[in-house]
XYZ file of C-alpha atoms in Angstrom:
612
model
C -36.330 28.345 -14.197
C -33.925 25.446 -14.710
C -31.483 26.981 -12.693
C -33.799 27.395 -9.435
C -35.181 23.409 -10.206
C -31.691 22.397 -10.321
C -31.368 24.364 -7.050
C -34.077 23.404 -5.150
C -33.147 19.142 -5.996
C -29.911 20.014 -4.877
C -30.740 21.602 -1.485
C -33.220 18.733 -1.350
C -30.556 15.897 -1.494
C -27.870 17.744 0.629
C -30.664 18.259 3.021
C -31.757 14.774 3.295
C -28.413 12.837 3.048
C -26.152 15.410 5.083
C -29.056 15.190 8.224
C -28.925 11.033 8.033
C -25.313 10.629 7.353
C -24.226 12.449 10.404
C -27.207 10.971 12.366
C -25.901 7.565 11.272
C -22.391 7.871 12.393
C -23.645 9.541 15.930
C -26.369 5.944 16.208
C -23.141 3.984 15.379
C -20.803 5.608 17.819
C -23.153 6.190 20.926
C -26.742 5.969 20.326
C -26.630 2.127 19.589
C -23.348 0.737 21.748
C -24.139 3.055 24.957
C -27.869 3.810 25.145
C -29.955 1.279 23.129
C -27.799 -2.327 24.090
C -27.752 -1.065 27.479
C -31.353 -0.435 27.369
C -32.063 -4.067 26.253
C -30.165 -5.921 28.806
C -32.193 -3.095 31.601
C -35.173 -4.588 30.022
C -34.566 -8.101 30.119
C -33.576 -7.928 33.626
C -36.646 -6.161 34.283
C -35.569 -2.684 35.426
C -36.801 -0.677 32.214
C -40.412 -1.020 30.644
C -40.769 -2.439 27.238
C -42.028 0.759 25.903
C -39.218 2.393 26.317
C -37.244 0.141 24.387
C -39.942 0.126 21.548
C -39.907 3.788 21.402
C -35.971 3.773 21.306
C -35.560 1.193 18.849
C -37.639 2.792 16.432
C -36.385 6.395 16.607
C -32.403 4.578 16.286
C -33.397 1.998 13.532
C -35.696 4.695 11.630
C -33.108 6.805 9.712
C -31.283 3.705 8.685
C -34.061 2.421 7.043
C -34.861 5.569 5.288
C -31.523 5.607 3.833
C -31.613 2.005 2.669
C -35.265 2.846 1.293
C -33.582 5.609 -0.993
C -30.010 3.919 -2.006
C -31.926 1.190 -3.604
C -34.785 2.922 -4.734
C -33.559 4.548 -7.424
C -36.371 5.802 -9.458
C -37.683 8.622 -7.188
C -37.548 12.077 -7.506
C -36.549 15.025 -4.732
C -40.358 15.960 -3.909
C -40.567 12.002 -2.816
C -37.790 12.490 -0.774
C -38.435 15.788 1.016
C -42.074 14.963 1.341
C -41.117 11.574 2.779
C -38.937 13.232 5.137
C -41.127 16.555 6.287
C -44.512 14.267 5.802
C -43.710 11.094 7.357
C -39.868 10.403 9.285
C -39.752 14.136 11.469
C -42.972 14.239 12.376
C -43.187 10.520 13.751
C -39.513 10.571 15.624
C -40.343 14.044 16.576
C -44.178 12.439 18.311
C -41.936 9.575 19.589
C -39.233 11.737 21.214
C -42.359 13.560 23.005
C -43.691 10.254 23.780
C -40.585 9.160 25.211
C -39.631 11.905 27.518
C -42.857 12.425 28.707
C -44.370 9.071 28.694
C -47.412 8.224 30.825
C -50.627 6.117 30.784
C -53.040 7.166 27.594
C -56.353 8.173 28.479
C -58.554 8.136 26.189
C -58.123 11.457 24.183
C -55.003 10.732 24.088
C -55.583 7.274 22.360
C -57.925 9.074 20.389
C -55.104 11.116 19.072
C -52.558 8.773 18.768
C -54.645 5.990 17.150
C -55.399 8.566 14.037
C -51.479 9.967 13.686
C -50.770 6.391 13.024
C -53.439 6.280 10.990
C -52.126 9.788 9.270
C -48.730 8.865 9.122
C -49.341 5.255 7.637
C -52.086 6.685 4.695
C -49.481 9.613 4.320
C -47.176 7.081 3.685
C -49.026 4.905 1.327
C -49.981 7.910 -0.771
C -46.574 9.349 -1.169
C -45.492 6.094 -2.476
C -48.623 5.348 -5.340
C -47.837 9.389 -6.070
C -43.826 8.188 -6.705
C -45.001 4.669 -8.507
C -47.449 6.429 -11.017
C -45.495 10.410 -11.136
C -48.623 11.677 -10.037
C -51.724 11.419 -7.322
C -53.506 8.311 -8.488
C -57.239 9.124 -10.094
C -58.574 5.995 -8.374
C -57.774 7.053 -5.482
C -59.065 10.541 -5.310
C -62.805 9.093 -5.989
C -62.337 6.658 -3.186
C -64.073 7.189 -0.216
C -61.811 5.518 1.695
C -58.619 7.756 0.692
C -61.181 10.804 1.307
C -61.464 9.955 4.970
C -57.413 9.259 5.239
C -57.078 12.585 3.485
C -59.349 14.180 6.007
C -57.814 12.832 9.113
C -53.971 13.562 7.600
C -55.496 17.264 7.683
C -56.943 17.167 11.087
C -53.401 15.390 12.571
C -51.467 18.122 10.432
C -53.387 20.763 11.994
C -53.162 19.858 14.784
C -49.265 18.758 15.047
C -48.844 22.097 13.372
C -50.456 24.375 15.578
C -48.994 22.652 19.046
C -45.676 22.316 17.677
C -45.683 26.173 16.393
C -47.200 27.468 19.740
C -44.623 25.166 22.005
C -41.249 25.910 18.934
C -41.627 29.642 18.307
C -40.355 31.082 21.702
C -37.809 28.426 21.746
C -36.872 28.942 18.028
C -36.323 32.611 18.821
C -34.043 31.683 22.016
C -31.918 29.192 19.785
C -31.071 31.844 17.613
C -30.377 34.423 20.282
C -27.656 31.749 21.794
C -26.576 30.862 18.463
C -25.752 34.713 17.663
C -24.210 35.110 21.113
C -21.886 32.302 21.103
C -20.722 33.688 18.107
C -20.218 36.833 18.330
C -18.278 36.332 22.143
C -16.161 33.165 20.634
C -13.201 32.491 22.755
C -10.087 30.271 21.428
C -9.725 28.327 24.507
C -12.772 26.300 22.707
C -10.326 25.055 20.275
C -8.795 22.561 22.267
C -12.748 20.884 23.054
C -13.373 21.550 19.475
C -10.543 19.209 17.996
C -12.906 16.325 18.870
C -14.664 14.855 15.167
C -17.754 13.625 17.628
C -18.029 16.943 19.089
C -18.184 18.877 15.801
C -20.464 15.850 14.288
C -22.567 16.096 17.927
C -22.990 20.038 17.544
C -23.755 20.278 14.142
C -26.514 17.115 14.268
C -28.289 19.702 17.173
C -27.637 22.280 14.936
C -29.255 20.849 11.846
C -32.113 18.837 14.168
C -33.411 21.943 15.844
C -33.344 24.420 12.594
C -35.439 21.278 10.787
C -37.851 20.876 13.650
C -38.456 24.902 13.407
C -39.477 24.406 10.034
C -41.688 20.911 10.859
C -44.766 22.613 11.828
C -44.933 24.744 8.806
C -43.673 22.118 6.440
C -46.287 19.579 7.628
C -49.616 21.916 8.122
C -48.141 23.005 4.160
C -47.703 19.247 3.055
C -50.728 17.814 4.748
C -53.278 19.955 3.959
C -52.200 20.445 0.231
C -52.481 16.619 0.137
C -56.477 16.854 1.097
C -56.348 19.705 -1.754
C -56.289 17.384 -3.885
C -59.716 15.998 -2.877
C -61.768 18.919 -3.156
C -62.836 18.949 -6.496
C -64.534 15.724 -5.773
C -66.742 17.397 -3.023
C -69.445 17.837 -5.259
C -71.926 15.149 -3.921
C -73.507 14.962 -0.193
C -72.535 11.380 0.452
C -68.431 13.329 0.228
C -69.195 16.251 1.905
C -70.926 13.965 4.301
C -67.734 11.778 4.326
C -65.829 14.301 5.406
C -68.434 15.908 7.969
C -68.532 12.879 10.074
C -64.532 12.385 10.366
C -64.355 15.612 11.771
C -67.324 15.709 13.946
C -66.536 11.807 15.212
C -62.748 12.254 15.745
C -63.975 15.654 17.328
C -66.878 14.107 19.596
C -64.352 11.365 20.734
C -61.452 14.232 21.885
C -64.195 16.057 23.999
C -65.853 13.288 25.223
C -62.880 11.225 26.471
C -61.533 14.369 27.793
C -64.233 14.690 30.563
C -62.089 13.724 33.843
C -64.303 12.221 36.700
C -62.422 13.935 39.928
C -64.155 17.100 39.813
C -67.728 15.632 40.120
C -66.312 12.760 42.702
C -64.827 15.464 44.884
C -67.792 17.784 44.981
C -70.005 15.110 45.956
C -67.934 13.857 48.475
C -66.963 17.039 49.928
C -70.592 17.843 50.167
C -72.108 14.256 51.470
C -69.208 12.566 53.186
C -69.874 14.409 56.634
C -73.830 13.474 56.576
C -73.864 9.411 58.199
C -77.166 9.099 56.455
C -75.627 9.800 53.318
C -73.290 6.538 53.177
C -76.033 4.258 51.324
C -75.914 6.546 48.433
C -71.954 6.910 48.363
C -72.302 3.706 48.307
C -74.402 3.209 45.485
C -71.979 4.657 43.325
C -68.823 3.060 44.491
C -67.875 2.534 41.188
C -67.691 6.314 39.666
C -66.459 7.395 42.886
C -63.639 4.611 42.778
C -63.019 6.160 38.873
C -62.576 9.596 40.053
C -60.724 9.066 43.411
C -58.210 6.839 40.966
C -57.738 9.432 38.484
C -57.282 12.166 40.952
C -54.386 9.660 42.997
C -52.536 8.602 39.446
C -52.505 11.761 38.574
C -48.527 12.350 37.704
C -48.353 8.718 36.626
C -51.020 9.712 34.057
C -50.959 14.003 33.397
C -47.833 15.745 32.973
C -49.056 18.646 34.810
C -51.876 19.886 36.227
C -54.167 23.096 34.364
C -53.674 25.355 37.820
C -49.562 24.471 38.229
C -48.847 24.468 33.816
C -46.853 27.853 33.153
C -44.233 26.520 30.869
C -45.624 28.263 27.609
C -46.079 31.863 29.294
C -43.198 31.781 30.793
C -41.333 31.157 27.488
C -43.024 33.631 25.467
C -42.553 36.285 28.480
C -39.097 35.099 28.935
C -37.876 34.740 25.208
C -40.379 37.124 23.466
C -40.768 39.699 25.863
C -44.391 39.582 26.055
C -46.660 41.253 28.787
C -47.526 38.409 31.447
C -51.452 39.339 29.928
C -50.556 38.320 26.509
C -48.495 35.291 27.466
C -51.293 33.916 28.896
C -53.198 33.712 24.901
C -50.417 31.397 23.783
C -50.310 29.376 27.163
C -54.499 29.403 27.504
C -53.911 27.860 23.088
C -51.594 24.965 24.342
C -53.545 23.656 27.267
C -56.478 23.445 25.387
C -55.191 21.586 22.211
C -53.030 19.466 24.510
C -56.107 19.180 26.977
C -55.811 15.413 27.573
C -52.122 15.599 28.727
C -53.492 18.004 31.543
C -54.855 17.162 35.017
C -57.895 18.929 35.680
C -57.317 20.433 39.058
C -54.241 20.889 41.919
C -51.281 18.962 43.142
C -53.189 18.322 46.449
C -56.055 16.002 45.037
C -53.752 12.975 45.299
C -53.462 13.376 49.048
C -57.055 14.187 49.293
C -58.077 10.806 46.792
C -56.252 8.987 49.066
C -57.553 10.320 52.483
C -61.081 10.184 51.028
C -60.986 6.333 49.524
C -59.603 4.625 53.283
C -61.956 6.832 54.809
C -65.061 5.405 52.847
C -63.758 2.175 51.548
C -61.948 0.951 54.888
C -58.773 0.209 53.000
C -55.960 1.999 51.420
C -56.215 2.928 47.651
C -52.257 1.296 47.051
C -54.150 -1.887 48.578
C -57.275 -2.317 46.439
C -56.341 0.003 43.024
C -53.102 -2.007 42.940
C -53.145 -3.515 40.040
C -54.425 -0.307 38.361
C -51.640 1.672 40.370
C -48.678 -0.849 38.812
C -50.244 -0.478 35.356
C -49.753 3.276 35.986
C -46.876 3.483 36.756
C -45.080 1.018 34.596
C -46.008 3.253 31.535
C -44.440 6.050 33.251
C -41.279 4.407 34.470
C -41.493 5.702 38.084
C -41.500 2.850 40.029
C -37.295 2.867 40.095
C -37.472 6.087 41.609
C -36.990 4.644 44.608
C -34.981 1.895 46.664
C -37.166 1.781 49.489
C -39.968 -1.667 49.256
C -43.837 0.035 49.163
C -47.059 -1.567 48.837
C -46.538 -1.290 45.077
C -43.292 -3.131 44.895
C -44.454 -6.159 46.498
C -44.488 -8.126 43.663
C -41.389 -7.309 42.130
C -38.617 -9.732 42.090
C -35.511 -8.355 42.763
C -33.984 -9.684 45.279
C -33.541 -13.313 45.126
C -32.681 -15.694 48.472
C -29.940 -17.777 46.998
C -29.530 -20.139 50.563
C -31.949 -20.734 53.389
C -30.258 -22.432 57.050
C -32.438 -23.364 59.568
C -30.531 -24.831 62.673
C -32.878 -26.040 65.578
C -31.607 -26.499 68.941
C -34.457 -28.669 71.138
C -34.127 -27.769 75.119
C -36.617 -28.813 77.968
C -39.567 -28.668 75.665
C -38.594 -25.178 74.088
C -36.793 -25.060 70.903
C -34.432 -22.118 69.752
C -34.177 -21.747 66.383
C -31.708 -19.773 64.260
C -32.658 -18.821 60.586
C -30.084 -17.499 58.043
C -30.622 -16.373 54.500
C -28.149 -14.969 51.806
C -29.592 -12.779 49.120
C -28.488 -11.710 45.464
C -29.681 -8.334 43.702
C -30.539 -9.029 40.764
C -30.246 -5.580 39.340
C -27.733 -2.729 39.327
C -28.942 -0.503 42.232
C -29.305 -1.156 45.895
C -32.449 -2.489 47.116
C -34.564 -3.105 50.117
C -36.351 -5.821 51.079
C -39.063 -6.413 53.494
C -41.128 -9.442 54.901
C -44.247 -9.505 57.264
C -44.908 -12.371 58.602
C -46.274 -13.938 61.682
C -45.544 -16.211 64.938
C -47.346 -18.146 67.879
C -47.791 -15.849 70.447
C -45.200 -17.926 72.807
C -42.553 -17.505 70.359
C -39.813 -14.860 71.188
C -37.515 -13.083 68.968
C -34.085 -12.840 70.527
C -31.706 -11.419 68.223
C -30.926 -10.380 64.785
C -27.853 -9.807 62.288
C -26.250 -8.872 59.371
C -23.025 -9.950 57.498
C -21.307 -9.507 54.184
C -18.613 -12.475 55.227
C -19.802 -15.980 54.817
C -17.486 -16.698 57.457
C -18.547 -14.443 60.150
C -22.568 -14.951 60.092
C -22.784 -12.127 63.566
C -20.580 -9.387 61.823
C -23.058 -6.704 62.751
C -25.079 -7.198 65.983
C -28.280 -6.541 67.086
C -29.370 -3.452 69.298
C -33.041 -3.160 71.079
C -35.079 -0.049 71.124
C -39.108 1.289 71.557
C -40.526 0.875 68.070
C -40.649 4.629 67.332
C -37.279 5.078 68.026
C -36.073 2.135 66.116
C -37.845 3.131 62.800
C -36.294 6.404 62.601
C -32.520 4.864 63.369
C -33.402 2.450 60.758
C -34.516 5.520 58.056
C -31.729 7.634 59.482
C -29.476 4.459 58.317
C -30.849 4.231 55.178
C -30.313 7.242 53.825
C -26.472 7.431 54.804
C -26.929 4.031 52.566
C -25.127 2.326 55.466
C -26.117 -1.283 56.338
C -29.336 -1.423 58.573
C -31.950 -4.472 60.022
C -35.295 -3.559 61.759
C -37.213 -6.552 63.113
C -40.341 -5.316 64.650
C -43.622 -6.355 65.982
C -46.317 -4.938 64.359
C -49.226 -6.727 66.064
C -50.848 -9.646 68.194
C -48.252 -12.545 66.218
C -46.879 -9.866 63.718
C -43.630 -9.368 62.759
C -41.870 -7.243 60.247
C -38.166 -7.564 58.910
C -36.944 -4.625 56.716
C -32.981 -5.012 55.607
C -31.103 -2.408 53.400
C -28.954 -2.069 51.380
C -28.941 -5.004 49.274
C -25.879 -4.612 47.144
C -26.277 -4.189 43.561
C -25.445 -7.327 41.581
C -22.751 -5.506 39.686
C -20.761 -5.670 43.157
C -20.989 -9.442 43.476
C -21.180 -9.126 47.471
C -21.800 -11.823 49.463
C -25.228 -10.542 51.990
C -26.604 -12.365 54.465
C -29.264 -12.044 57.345
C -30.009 -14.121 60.291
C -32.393 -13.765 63.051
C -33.367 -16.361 66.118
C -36.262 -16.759 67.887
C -37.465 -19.459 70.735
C -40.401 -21.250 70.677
C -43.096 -24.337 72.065
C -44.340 -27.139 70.511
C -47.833 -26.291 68.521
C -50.637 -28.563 69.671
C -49.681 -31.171 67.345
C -46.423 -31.405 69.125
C -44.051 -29.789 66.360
C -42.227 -26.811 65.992
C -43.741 -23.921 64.395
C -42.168 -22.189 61.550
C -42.802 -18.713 60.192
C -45.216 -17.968 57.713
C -45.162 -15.137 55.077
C -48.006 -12.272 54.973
C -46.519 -10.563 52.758
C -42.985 -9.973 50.745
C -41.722 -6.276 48.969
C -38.503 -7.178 46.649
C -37.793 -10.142 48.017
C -38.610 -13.387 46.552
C -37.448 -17.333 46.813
C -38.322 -20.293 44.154
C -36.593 -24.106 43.599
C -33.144 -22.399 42.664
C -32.921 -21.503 46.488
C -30.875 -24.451 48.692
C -32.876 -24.738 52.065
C -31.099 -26.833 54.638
C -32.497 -27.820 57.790
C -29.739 -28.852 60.607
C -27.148 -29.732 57.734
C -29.849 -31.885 55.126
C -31.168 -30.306 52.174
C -35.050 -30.607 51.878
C -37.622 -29.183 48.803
C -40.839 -27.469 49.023
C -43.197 -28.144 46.012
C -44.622 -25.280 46.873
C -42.179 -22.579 45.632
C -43.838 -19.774 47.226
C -44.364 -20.777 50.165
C -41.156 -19.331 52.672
C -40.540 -22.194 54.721
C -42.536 -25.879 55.671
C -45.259 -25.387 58.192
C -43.282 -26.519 61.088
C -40.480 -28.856 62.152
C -40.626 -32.466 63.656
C -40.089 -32.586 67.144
C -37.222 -34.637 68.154
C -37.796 -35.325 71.360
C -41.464 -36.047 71.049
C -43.270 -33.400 73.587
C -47.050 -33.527 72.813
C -49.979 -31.552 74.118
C -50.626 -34.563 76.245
C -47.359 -34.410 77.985
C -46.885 -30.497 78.352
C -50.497 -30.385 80.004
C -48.721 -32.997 82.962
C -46.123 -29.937 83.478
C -47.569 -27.130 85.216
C -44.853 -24.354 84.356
C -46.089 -25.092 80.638
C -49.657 -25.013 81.821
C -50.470 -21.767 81.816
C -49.457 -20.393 77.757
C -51.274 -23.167 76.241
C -54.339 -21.905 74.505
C -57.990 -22.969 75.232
C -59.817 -23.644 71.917
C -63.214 -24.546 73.841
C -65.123 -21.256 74.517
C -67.104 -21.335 77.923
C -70.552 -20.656 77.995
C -71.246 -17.543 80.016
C -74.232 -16.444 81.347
C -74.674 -12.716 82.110
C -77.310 -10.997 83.964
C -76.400 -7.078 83.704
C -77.480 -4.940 80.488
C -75.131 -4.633 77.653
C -74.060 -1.971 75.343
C -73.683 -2.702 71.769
C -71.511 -0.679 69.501
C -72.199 -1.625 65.576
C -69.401 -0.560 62.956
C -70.614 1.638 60.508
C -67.650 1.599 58.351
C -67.277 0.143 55.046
């Protein structure tokens, strides 16, 4: 007997210190100097969400403060330690390595669940260390009603941790031993020479060790947990405990199902059903706002779902693959998973984002990246999708990434028409190439007459203009950019309308100079000056009082740090209204702003909008 206690506090220790000690020097090595100060600079540049970093910090920083909580503790014995470890450190980097990799906006189920494995883990913890401080479970606390409803809720959470993990681990536990037995048994020396590498053998054996202890997590904390609400059942002897208990369960339970109820389905069967009937637009209408919900939910779905219930195969195909079960049985397992992991899982088919989409402009007259934007951005900032791409979308417009370090404006004044030539040079600001794109608008007499691109200072016209029908222009300039070669597209979009896309920004880590200019001619507004352009809207791009603006040679400031450029320009040569309505070639373009009163005798048809 004192041979197999001697035993089992030895395994205990070697266990504990032998997993952190090589998990420390692998954090020191690489974890810390190559993923986690990278990650910090990413963040405070703006290119990685702050979640990330949390979740990173904590699952690098973790282990060393277990270690330091046991080197100068020294009064504790191995069932602290093991029971600390198994109870408390796995399972929470094991729910924050799942949270990293497959991180999305929580609905609320899924706060639901999260909220009480805090909960679990932090009464866990609290318990384990009054159990260590006193050598045993604390009376007090097993009459409290307070540590009766932690107790309950560690043995929900350790239920339920268990029974996902063991469903999701067991085919892959099986397949880790089937590679492990095969790499052995068909060994080959040429590994030798990759195997003389400490970080290699330290890497391989930390997997090695990791994996074989997160086999044995589920068991260890369904075991652990639920013999820790053991401990409370003698005192179930009253109906205000049982009670206690009763209403953890059925309120934790009520809260899972009930936050788990996804709006799409109802949304899409309604509108499927009424949005062909004109008389039924009032009461669409009426409920704008569930609609809105469901058409929302069914567009964010992979910002906010990791898959959907009709595409999810993963589990059957493990257990069919791995186990060699019949594609009838792996269904049980796969049919288990989806339902405990329920809120992770969108309720119907890849297709409902298109249709969301096609159904909300339809009824709402605008598109859903317009209007849900804010909601959109929120999405997919948890999910760290919106660097997926390079190219500027609705729902990068706010995004500052690009940043216009110098703004020219050189005005040339000619027989009442002014040419104007506008160059700006831009700096990425992060470490990947970027597009930027500006709408804004004109006076209908102004005319665009040429645009370029440089990366010399010294040679503003390095890459000259071409002019083609809009169609044919927008696929040369998508063509361009993905051969990540250096395209412009200046097109007009409608009446005064212009749009300037540029690509590729080069990534700050190149330090290359980039610079666009365009010119366009113009006539006097009807206050006799020069107008300038003026910004509808900016993807990437942005400019504040760190951007020089010169204007024929002299610097000038805009309090207004938004705002792209001033209004318009002084005119030098004094042309007015007054004197361009004396010349009659300039006669004709200027607009009326007195509408005639007409008088019309012949019946009229009037068409009324029914749109949104």
């Amino acid at each position: 007997m004192k041979i197999n206690e001697t035993f089992k506090r030895r395994s205990i220790k070697t266990i504990f210190w032998s997993w952190h000690v090589i998990y420390l020097v692998i954090a020191v090595s690489l974890i810390i100097p190559y993923i986690l100060f990278p990650m910090i600079l990413s963040v405070l540049e703006g290119n990685t969400p702050f979640y990330y970093l949390s979740y990173s910090f904590i699952m690098a920083l973790l282990p060393f403060i277990s270690v330091a909580i046991f080197l100068l503790k020294v009064e504790y014995n191995p069932r602290t330690m093991i029971r600390y470890f198994y109870g408390f450190e796995m399972p929470l980097l094991g729910f924050l390595f799942i949270k990293l990799i497959s991180l999305r906006e929580s609905n609320f189920s899924v706060t639901v669940v999260v909220i009480n494995m805090y909960i679990a883990f932090a009464i866990w913890l609290y318990f384990l260390w009054q159990e260590n401080k006193h050598q045993q479970f604390p009376e007090r606390l097993i009459n409290n009603n307070f540590s009766l409803a932690g107790a309950t809720i560690i043995a929900m959470i350790g239920l339920y941790i268990g029974s996902l993990l063991s469903i999701f681990l067991f085919p892959h536990m099986v397949n880790f031993i089937q590679i492990s037995l095969y790499r052995i048994i068909n060994f080959k020396f040429t590994y030798l020479a990759f195997l003389t590498h400490p970080l290699v053998w330290l890497g391989g054996l930390f997997v090695l060790f990791t994996a074989t202890l997160f086999f044995i997590l589920p068991i260890a904390v369904v075991y652990f947990y639920l013999e820790q609400f053991r401990k409370f059942l003698p005192t179930l002897i009253t109906v205000k405990k049982i009670a206690i208990v009763i209403s953890v369960i059925v309120i934790n339970s009520g809260l899972f199902i009930l936050g788990n109820q996804q709006p799409q389905k109802q949304i899409f069967s309604l509108l499927d059903s009424k949005m062909s009937q004109p008389q039924a637009e009032s009461e669409l209408l009426a409920h704008q706002t569930e609609i809105k919900q469901g058409l929302l939910n069914a567009y964010l779905m992979p910002y906010r779902y990791i898959s959907t219930t009709e595409e999810s195969r993963e589990i059957a195909y493990s257990y069919k693959r791995h186990i060699g079960l019949s594609e009838e049985m792996a269904q049980i397992p796969q049919i288990g998973f989806q339902f405990l992991a329920s809120p992770l899982y969108y309720q119907g088919s890849l297709s409902d984002k298109e249709k969301a989409e096609q159904y909300y402009e339809a009824l709402f007259d605008t598109p859903i990246q317009k209007a849900e934007k804010k909601s959109i951005l929120e999405a997919i900032k948890h999910s760290w999708e919106l660097n997926g791409g390079n190219e500027a979308s609705l729902l990068t417009a706010s995004r500052h990434l690009v940043h216009v370090e110098q703004q020219t404006i050189n005005l040339k004044e000619q027989q009442g028409v002014a040419t104007i030539e506008i160059t700006e040079s831009f700096q990425n600001l992060t470490h990947n190439q970027q597009e930027i794109v500006i709408h804004f608008s004109l006076p209908n007499d102004a005319v665009v007459s040429g645009l370029w691109l440089s990366s010399d200072k010294n040679k503003p016209k390095m890459y000259a203009y071409s002019v083609a029908p809009k169609g044919a222009a927008q696929a040369v300039y998508k063509a361009e950019v993905r051969r990540r070669v250096d395209p412009a597209l200046l097109e007009k979009v409608g009446p005064n309308q212009y749009r300037l896309r540029v690509f590729p920004i080069p990534p700050k880590s190149n330090n290359a100079y980039f610079q666009m200019q365009f010119v366009y001619q113009t006539l006097p507004n009807r206050h006799g000056q020069w107008p300038l352009p003026t910004v509808l809207e900016k993807r990437h791009v942005f400019w504040d009082n760190e951007t020089e603006r010169t204007i024929n040679g002299q610097k000038i400031k805009i309090a207004n740090k938004e705002q792209w450029f001033p209004a318009s320009l002084a005119n030098q040569q004094s042309v007015t209204p007054k004197n361009l309505n004396n010349d009659a070639s300039m006669h004709a373009i200027l607009r009326q702003h007195d509408h005639e009163k007409i008088t019309i005798n012949t019946p009229l048809a009037i068409l009324i909008d029914g749109s949104y």
